[in-house]
Structure formats: structure tokens, C-alpha cells
XYZ file of N, CA and C in Angstrom:
534
model
N 106.429 91.825 86.265
C 106.042 93.196 85.997
C 106.020 93.965 87.322
N 106.734 95.116 87.273
C 106.907 95.977 88.403
C 105.651 96.795 88.601
N 105.118 96.826 89.816
C 103.918 97.636 90.029
C 104.161 99.129 90.100
N 103.174 99.972 89.720
C 103.387 101.379 89.689
C 103.654 101.960 91.031
N 104.505 102.947 91.088
C 104.865 103.595 92.300
C 103.786 104.702 92.647
N 103.610 105.004 93.863
C 102.696 106.027 94.295
C 103.143 107.387 93.843
N 102.208 108.115 93.355
C 102.501 109.544 92.968
C 102.155 110.417 94.139
N 102.402 111.745 93.968
C 102.192 112.681 95.092
C 100.774 112.762 95.504
N 100.467 112.347 96.639
C 99.152 112.503 97.268
C 99.311 113.177 98.573
N 98.211 113.574 99.211
C 98.323 114.405 100.406
C 98.075 113.595 101.700
N 98.669 112.412 101.865
C 98.557 111.734 103.159
C 99.611 112.345 104.137
N 99.533 112.070 105.396
C 100.425 112.653 106.368
C 101.582 111.746 106.668
N 102.812 112.186 106.317
C 104.033 111.490 106.513
C 104.804 112.289 107.657
N 104.824 111.679 108.813
C 105.340 112.530 109.947
C 106.670 111.833 110.544
N 107.713 112.592 110.455
C 108.972 112.015 111.084
C 108.797 111.996 112.574
N 109.537 111.070 113.229
C 109.543 110.976 114.655
C 110.960 110.524 115.139
N 111.518 111.262 115.995
C 112.911 110.987 116.501
C 113.886 110.588 115.412
N 113.852 111.426 114.295
C 114.767 111.217 113.223
C 114.434 110.099 112.268
N 113.354 109.414 112.430
C 112.933 108.398 111.554
C 111.740 108.873 110.699
N 111.771 108.596 109.433
C 110.744 109.028 108.553
C 110.143 107.734 107.799
N 108.922 107.751 107.434
C 108.309 106.641 106.715
C 109.070 106.398 105.365
N 109.258 105.082 105.110
C 109.831 104.631 103.826
C 108.736 103.976 103.053
N 108.492 104.488 101.840
C 107.247 104.077 101.132
C 107.579 103.548 99.715
N 107.071 102.393 99.381
C 107.037 101.760 98.133
C 105.687 101.235 97.765
N 104.680 101.977 97.999
C 103.294 101.456 97.936
C 102.632 101.715 96.563
N 101.557 101.033 96.275
C 100.775 101.331 95.092
C 99.643 102.288 95.385
N 99.241 102.332 96.700
C 98.139 103.269 97.079
C 98.253 103.554 98.516
N 98.144 104.868 98.786
C 98.038 105.353 100.172
C 96.919 106.385 100.172
N 95.851 106.163 100.854
C 94.729 107.069 100.905
C 95.176 108.446 101.420
N 94.551 109.527 100.996
C 95.060 110.850 101.383
C 94.793 111.172 102.884
N 93.961 110.471 103.584
C 93.727 110.799 105.007
C 94.339 109.834 105.947
N 95.500 109.265 105.521
C 96.232 108.351 106.397
C 97.289 109.054 107.117
N 97.739 108.520 108.271
C 98.849 109.008 109.043
C 99.971 107.910 109.100
N 101.240 108.283 108.644
C 102.279 107.382 108.718
C 103.344 108.080 109.619
N 103.627 107.549 110.766
C 104.401 108.250 111.755
C 105.639 107.485 112.155
N 106.803 108.131 111.915
C 108.072 107.595 112.413
C 108.642 106.528 111.538
N 109.074 105.428 112.159
C 109.817 104.320 111.488
C 108.818 103.339 110.859
N 108.166 103.804 109.823
C 107.170 102.993 109.051
C 107.798 102.591 107.771
N 107.740 101.290 107.450
C 108.254 100.791 106.181
C 107.157 100.186 105.432
N 106.807 100.622 104.287
C 105.755 100.062 103.387
C 106.479 99.500 102.237
N 106.480 98.192 102.135
C 107.177 97.508 101.021
C 106.461 97.673 99.680
N 107.106 97.240 98.625
C 106.512 97.360 97.318
C 105.175 96.713 97.209
N 104.210 97.386 96.532
C 102.926 96.874 96.279
C 101.930 96.897 97.450
N 102.268 97.617 98.500
C 101.316 97.710 99.612
C 100.264 98.736 99.280
N 99.183 98.631 100.056
C 98.110 99.650 99.946
C 97.678 99.884 101.345
N 97.458 101.274 101.667
C 96.998 101.727 102.965
C 95.782 102.506 102.710
N 94.658 102.103 103.242
C 93.396 102.606 102.906
C 92.941 103.759 103.866
N 91.790 104.283 103.531
C 91.274 105.531 104.098
C 91.161 105.478 105.647
N 91.647 106.488 106.350
C 91.500 106.612 107.812
C 92.468 105.764 108.595
N 93.476 105.156 107.994
C 94.396 104.269 108.722
C 95.591 105.060 109.284
N 96.011 104.594 110.429
C 97.210 105.139 111.050
C 98.279 103.987 111.230
N 99.474 104.219 110.775
C 100.582 103.314 110.987
C 101.583 104.033 111.823
N 101.925 103.598 112.986
C 102.848 104.249 113.873
C 104.106 103.384 114.055
N 105.240 104.082 113.929
C 106.557 103.455 114.202
C 107.258 104.341 115.147
N 106.668 104.702 116.219
C 107.292 105.655 117.135
C 107.972 104.965 118.312
N 107.626 103.706 118.650
C 108.272 102.957 119.708
C 109.247 101.885 119.047
N 108.872 101.331 117.953
C 109.723 100.482 117.193
C 109.173 100.420 115.758
N 109.808 99.671 114.861
C 109.447 99.684 113.511
C 108.033 99.165 113.242
N 107.298 99.812 112.308
C 106.056 99.309 111.833
C 106.269 98.986 110.370
N 106.172 97.685 109.988
C 106.522 97.260 108.580
C 105.335 96.584 108.015
N 105.009 96.974 106.796
C 103.993 96.265 106.000
C 104.572 95.593 104.834
N 104.572 94.269 104.716
C 105.272 93.583 103.645
C 104.667 93.695 102.271
N 105.523 93.267 101.352
C 105.164 93.330 99.946
C 103.772 92.784 99.617
N 103.046 93.552 98.850
C 101.741 93.096 98.390
C 100.627 93.138 99.422
N 100.882 93.559 100.629
C 99.902 93.569 101.697
C 98.993 94.805 101.639
N 97.800 94.639 102.235
C 96.832 95.776 102.284
C 96.334 95.983 103.762
N 96.261 97.259 104.119
C 95.739 97.636 105.413
C 94.485 98.469 105.087
N 93.306 97.885 105.333
C 92.052 98.520 104.970
C 91.679 99.690 105.801
N 90.492 100.278 105.558
C 90.020 101.501 106.169
C 89.991 101.362 107.717
N 90.327 102.428 108.326
C 90.252 102.726 109.782
C 90.999 101.677 110.612
N 92.123 101.200 110.138
C 92.970 100.292 110.916
C 93.966 101.143 111.693
N 94.429 100.520 112.820
C 95.462 101.165 113.578
C 96.549 100.144 113.748
N 97.809 100.415 113.226
C 98.948 99.422 113.261
C 100.068 100.222 113.987
N 100.470 99.684 115.069
C 101.551 100.295 115.850
C 102.625 99.314 116.099
N 103.890 99.692 115.716
C 105.067 98.879 116.069
C 104.876 97.391 115.819
N 104.341 97.039 114.648
C 104.031 95.680 114.263
C 104.670 95.339 112.965
N 104.907 94.024 112.722
C 105.440 93.527 111.509
C 104.407 92.682 110.760
N 104.017 93.153 109.592
C 102.977 92.479 108.841
C 103.663 91.891 107.616
N 103.400 90.579 107.400
C 104.091 89.856 106.369
C 103.628 90.214 104.955
N 104.044 89.435 103.992
C 103.718 89.655 102.523
C 102.331 89.074 102.219
N 101.697 89.742 101.261
C 100.392 89.282 100.759
C 99.406 88.985 101.845
N 99.346 89.924 102.842
C 98.488 89.819 103.973
C 97.383 90.923 103.936
N 96.259 90.652 104.424
C 95.167 91.647 104.343
C 94.668 91.835 105.761
N 94.767 93.152 106.267
C 94.133 93.551 107.470
C 92.821 94.180 107.112
N 91.717 93.559 107.428
C 90.391 94.066 107.046
C 90.023 95.352 107.827
N 88.883 95.944 107.483
C 88.417 97.225 108.089
C 88.475 97.158 109.625
N 89.053 98.226 110.170
C 88.983 98.466 111.606
C 89.863 97.494 112.458
N 90.811 96.798 111.902
C 91.743 96.000 112.672
C 92.673 96.812 113.471
N 92.959 96.322 114.716
C 94.045 96.914 115.498
C 95.147 95.876 115.616
N 96.333 96.248 115.120
C 97.523 95.415 115.245
C 98.490 96.178 116.091
N 98.669 95.710 117.386
C 99.490 96.527 118.358
C 100.658 95.698 118.806
N 101.865 96.072 118.396
C 103.102 95.428 118.794
C 103.066 93.972 118.657
N 102.739 93.539 117.380
C 102.562 92.084 117.104
C 103.234 91.722 115.810
N 103.250 90.474 115.497
C 103.730 89.946 114.199
C 102.655 89.136 113.588
N 102.392 89.514 112.299
C 101.375 88.793 111.502
C 102.105 88.258 110.291
N 101.943 86.980 110.028
C 102.724 86.259 108.975
C 102.308 86.650 107.563
N 102.793 85.805 106.663
C 102.511 85.921 105.208
C 101.200 85.269 104.849
N 100.519 85.762 103.854
C 99.291 85.127 103.375
C 98.284 84.928 104.441
N 98.011 85.996 105.186
C 97.058 85.975 106.292
C 95.895 86.975 106.008
N 94.735 86.640 106.399
C 93.613 87.599 106.439
C 93.196 87.735 107.871
N 93.171 88.997 108.336
C 92.722 89.310 109.643
C 91.358 90.017 109.432
N 90.291 89.390 109.939
C 88.923 89.806 109.664
C 88.577 91.171 110.292
N 87.425 91.682 109.798
C 87.026 93.017 110.247
C 86.905 93.218 111.751
N 87.521 94.248 112.281
C 87.417 94.586 113.667
C 88.178 93.688 114.628
N 89.004 92.815 114.114
C 89.829 91.895 114.956
C 90.970 92.720 115.615
N 91.394 92.181 116.766
C 92.463 92.789 117.548
C 93.594 91.783 117.718
N 94.814 92.200 117.385
C 95.997 91.292 117.521
C 96.911 92.173 118.369
N 97.253 91.782 119.599
C 97.904 92.739 120.541
C 99.103 92.177 121.247
N 100.006 93.086 121.541
C 101.117 92.977 122.463
C 101.864 91.640 122.465
N 102.733 91.410 121.484
C 103.527 90.174 121.433
C 102.860 89.016 120.823
N 101.666 89.123 120.391
C 100.967 88.008 119.687
C 101.679 87.722 118.325
N 101.734 86.482 117.930
C 102.319 86.106 116.659
C 101.375 85.191 115.903
N 101.068 85.658 114.599
C 100.153 84.923 113.809
C 101.003 84.173 112.714
N 100.858 82.872 112.586
C 101.657 82.117 111.595
C 101.100 82.352 110.149
N 101.871 81.954 109.219
C 101.513 82.116 107.788
C 100.243 81.334 107.426
N 99.651 81.758 106.321
C 98.512 81.008 105.744
C 97.326 80.819 106.754
N 96.987 81.897 107.465
C 96.043 81.882 108.568
C 94.917 82.797 108.289
N 93.677 82.443 108.719
C 92.545 83.286 108.698
C 92.096 83.599 110.124
N 92.035 84.879 110.456
C 91.566 85.344 111.743
C 90.146 85.875 111.559
N 89.142 85.385 112.277
C 87.787 85.807 112.008
C 87.506 87.209 112.456
N 86.388 87.774 111.881
C 85.995 89.127 112.236
C 85.720 89.183 113.761
N 86.183 90.254 114.337
C 85.945 90.491 115.732
C 86.841 89.650 116.710
N 87.719 88.821 116.152
C 88.519 87.991 117.003
C 89.476 88.824 117.910
N 89.836 88.332 119.057
C 90.804 88.942 119.946
C 91.912 87.984 120.173
N 93.107 88.332 119.666
C 94.284 87.535 119.916
C 95.056 88.216 121.080
N 95.092 87.546 122.174
C 95.640 88.124 123.450
C 97.108 88.288 123.431
N 97.617 89.062 124.310
C 99.099 89.266 124.441
C 99.918 87.995 124.456
N 100.928 87.914 123.686
C 101.930 86.789 123.687
C 101.314 85.466 123.210
N 100.138 85.495 122.534
C 99.549 84.307 122.036
C 100.318 83.973 120.709
N 100.480 82.650 120.529
C 101.212 82.202 119.298
C 100.141 81.406 118.532
N 99.784 81.867 117.342
C 98.850 81.100 116.513
C 99.752 80.415 115.440
N 99.664 79.052 115.321
C 100.487 78.338 114.423
C 100.119 78.592 112.965
N 101.037 78.357 112.037
C 100.606 78.462 110.627
C 99.445 77.570 110.228
N 98.769 77.967 109.195
C 97.664 77.222 108.647
C 96.507 76.973 109.643
N 96.115 78.095 110.347
C 95.046 77.996 111.338
C 93.963 78.886 110.906
N 92.722 78.502 111.341
C 91.520 79.349 111.259
C 91.152 79.641 112.674
N 91.003 80.940 113.011
C 90.870 81.397 114.434
C 89.627 82.210 114.497
N 88.784 82.021 115.529
C 87.631 82.888 115.817
C 87.638 83.252 117.303
N 86.798 84.248 117.598
C 86.556 84.548 119.018
C 87.796 85.007 119.752
N 87.939 84.510 120.979
C 89.096 84.817 121.814
C 90.250 83.864 121.521
N 90.734 83.918 120.272
C 91.956 83.152 119.913
C 91.702 81.690 119.808
N 90.487 81.189 119.569
C 90.165 79.791 119.445
C 90.444 79.295 118.041
N 91.388 78.308 117.898
C 91.725 77.664 116.657
C 90.648 76.652 116.362
N 89.869 76.851 115.253
C 88.800 75.902 114.997
C 89.154 74.747 114.005
N 90.190 75.013 113.159
C 90.695 73.980 112.265
C 91.890 74.489 111.559
N 92.554 73.592 110.773
C 93.626 74.018 109.904
C 93.080 74.569 108.615
N 93.847 75.425 107.964
C 93.452 75.928 106.617
C 93.597 74.796 105.671
N 92.674 74.819 104.634
C 92.754 73.858 103.574
C 93.012 74.646 102.204
N 93.221 73.844 101.193
C 93.574 74.543 99.876
C 92.560 75.616 99.503
N 91.289 75.351 99.657
C 90.319 76.403 99.319
C 90.426 77.637 100.115
N 90.830 77.531 101.322
C 91.061 78.740 102.187
C 92.282 79.474 101.691
N 93.328 78.825 101.275
C 94.529 79.457 100.717
C 94.160 80.192 99.388
N 93.341 79.548 98.603
C 92.860 80.211 97.341
C 92.067 81.409 97.675
N 91.210 81.385 98.648
C 90.412 82.575 99.138
C 91.385 83.726 99.567
N 92.423 83.406 100.278
C 93.368 84.397 100.709
C 94.066 85.086 99.457
N 94.512 84.248 98.551
C 95.194 84.734 97.389
C 94.276 85.593 96.594
N 93.043 85.157 96.338
C 92.106 85.882 95.502
C 91.755 87.220 96.156
N 91.584 87.221 97.517
C 91.204 88.423 98.216
C 92.278 89.438 98.120
N 93.578 89.079 98.317
C 94.674 89.936 98.176
C 94.785 90.532 96.747
N 94.557 89.670 95.743
C 94.618 90.119 94.383
C 93.554 91.146 94.111
N 92.336 90.979 94.561
C 91.262 91.885 94.348
C 91.525 93.262 94.919
N 92.118 93.245 96.152
C 92.471 94.502 96.808
C 93.543 95.211 96.064
N 94.550 94.479 95.517
C 95.629 95.093 94.729
C 94.965 95.827 93.491
N 94.109 95.176 92.868
C 93.432 95.764 91.697
C 92.648 97.026 92.049
N 91.886 96.933 93.146
C 91.139 98.159 93.636
C 92.114 99.263 93.960
N 93.230 98.975 94.587
C 94.245 99.981 94.983
C 94.814 100.673 93.681
N 95.099 99.924 92.660
C 95.572 100.582 91.447
C 94.627 101.502 90.871
N 93.338 101.056 90.823
C 92.235 101.918 90.237
C 92.103 103.189 91.079
N 92.114 103.049 92.417
C 91.924 104.272 93.270
C 93.126 105.162 93.129
N 94.342 104.605 93.073
C 95.573 105.441 92.946
C 95.426 106.288 91.646
N 95.092 105.556 90.627
C 94.951 106.334 89.281
C 93.893 107.417 89.364
N 92.709 107.114 89.978
C 91.704 108.071 90.136
C 92.167 109.276 90.894
N 92.801 109.061 92.059
C 93.299 110.141 92.843
C 94.328 110.973 92.179
N 95.219 110.300 91.366
C 96.234 111.052 90.622
C 95.581 111.976 89.605
N 94.594 111.516 88.908
C 93.826 112.311 87.933
C 93.197 113.522 88.666
N 92.622 113.272 89.818
C 91.938 114.286 90.542
C 92.866 115.420 91.031
N 94.123 115.063 91.363
C 95.069 115.956 91.873
C 95.931 116.666 90.755
N 95.738 116.243 89.540
C 96.622 116.791 88.486
C 95.896 117.900 87.739
């Protein structure tokens, strides 16, 4: 089943050096900024107060992923079915598929997060750090254990819940603007 496309909302879509955001989202909050070479794949949601910048290189959010309130994502590649929780900073990094990055975490400058990984709230992933797939990470990039099946279920359920909320909010905003 194909997910509904975003209708006309009043978020800020700003071209930069001839590049404009490409959008296939189910929800983009009206007070977001999408700047330059930003690619939002099908089924993504970008929540209130978030900025996605593609002014130095591409900023891509993969299919089914969500970037929650007050995040800042610059020149980063975010995988599919990945959740950036409230206040995350993703700066010039790569975050894999089926990942949850906890509230207020920082993933910066060349860091790479492997698939099926949980990054704890407030964690700091330092420049050029490589987090292997199936990791649980807290604090200053400390891997505490491998993910287990119940962790992967938690990731899938969390992403699904966010998609459902995004659809409801998108419909509510469309009704309000029509």
C-alpha cells in the first residue's frame, strides 16, 4: 500500500546554489526548514522545529524514517526506518537502517552508525567514530552490548507508531489549511 503524499503545507523549502529539496514525505511540520540538496524519501516525517540542511553536501532521510522535534540534520545520510528522537544533532554523518538515536544525542563529523543500533539519550558519537551494526551505545560512544531480538522489535514498533502519528497530524493540518 502506497503511503499518502504530503499536501500543501507552509514549511520553508529553500533552494541553495541551484539545489532544491526533493520531497516524498507523509508529514512535514509547518515550521521546518529544508535547505538546498535535501532528499526526503517516501514515507518520511519531519517534525516541528527541525532544520535539514543540504548546503555543503546532500542531506538525505531514507524511506520510512522520522526526524523528531527540534533536530538539526546537516549534510548527513539517514537510513530507512530510522528514528532521530527530539533534539538530535546529526552533523556530516551516516546513520544506518533501523536505528534509534535517543533524545538529545549528537552524531558528528564523519561518524558512522551501523544498522539495527540503539544510541542512548544524550550520547555523543565523536568525529570519525564507527559504531558497528547491532550495537547499543550510551554516553561518549560506549558500546554496552549487541542488540537482541527484543531491541529490534522495539525499533520496528517505535518507527511504526511515529508513522501513524505522522499520518494523523498530516490529515489534521490539511483540514486546518483547507
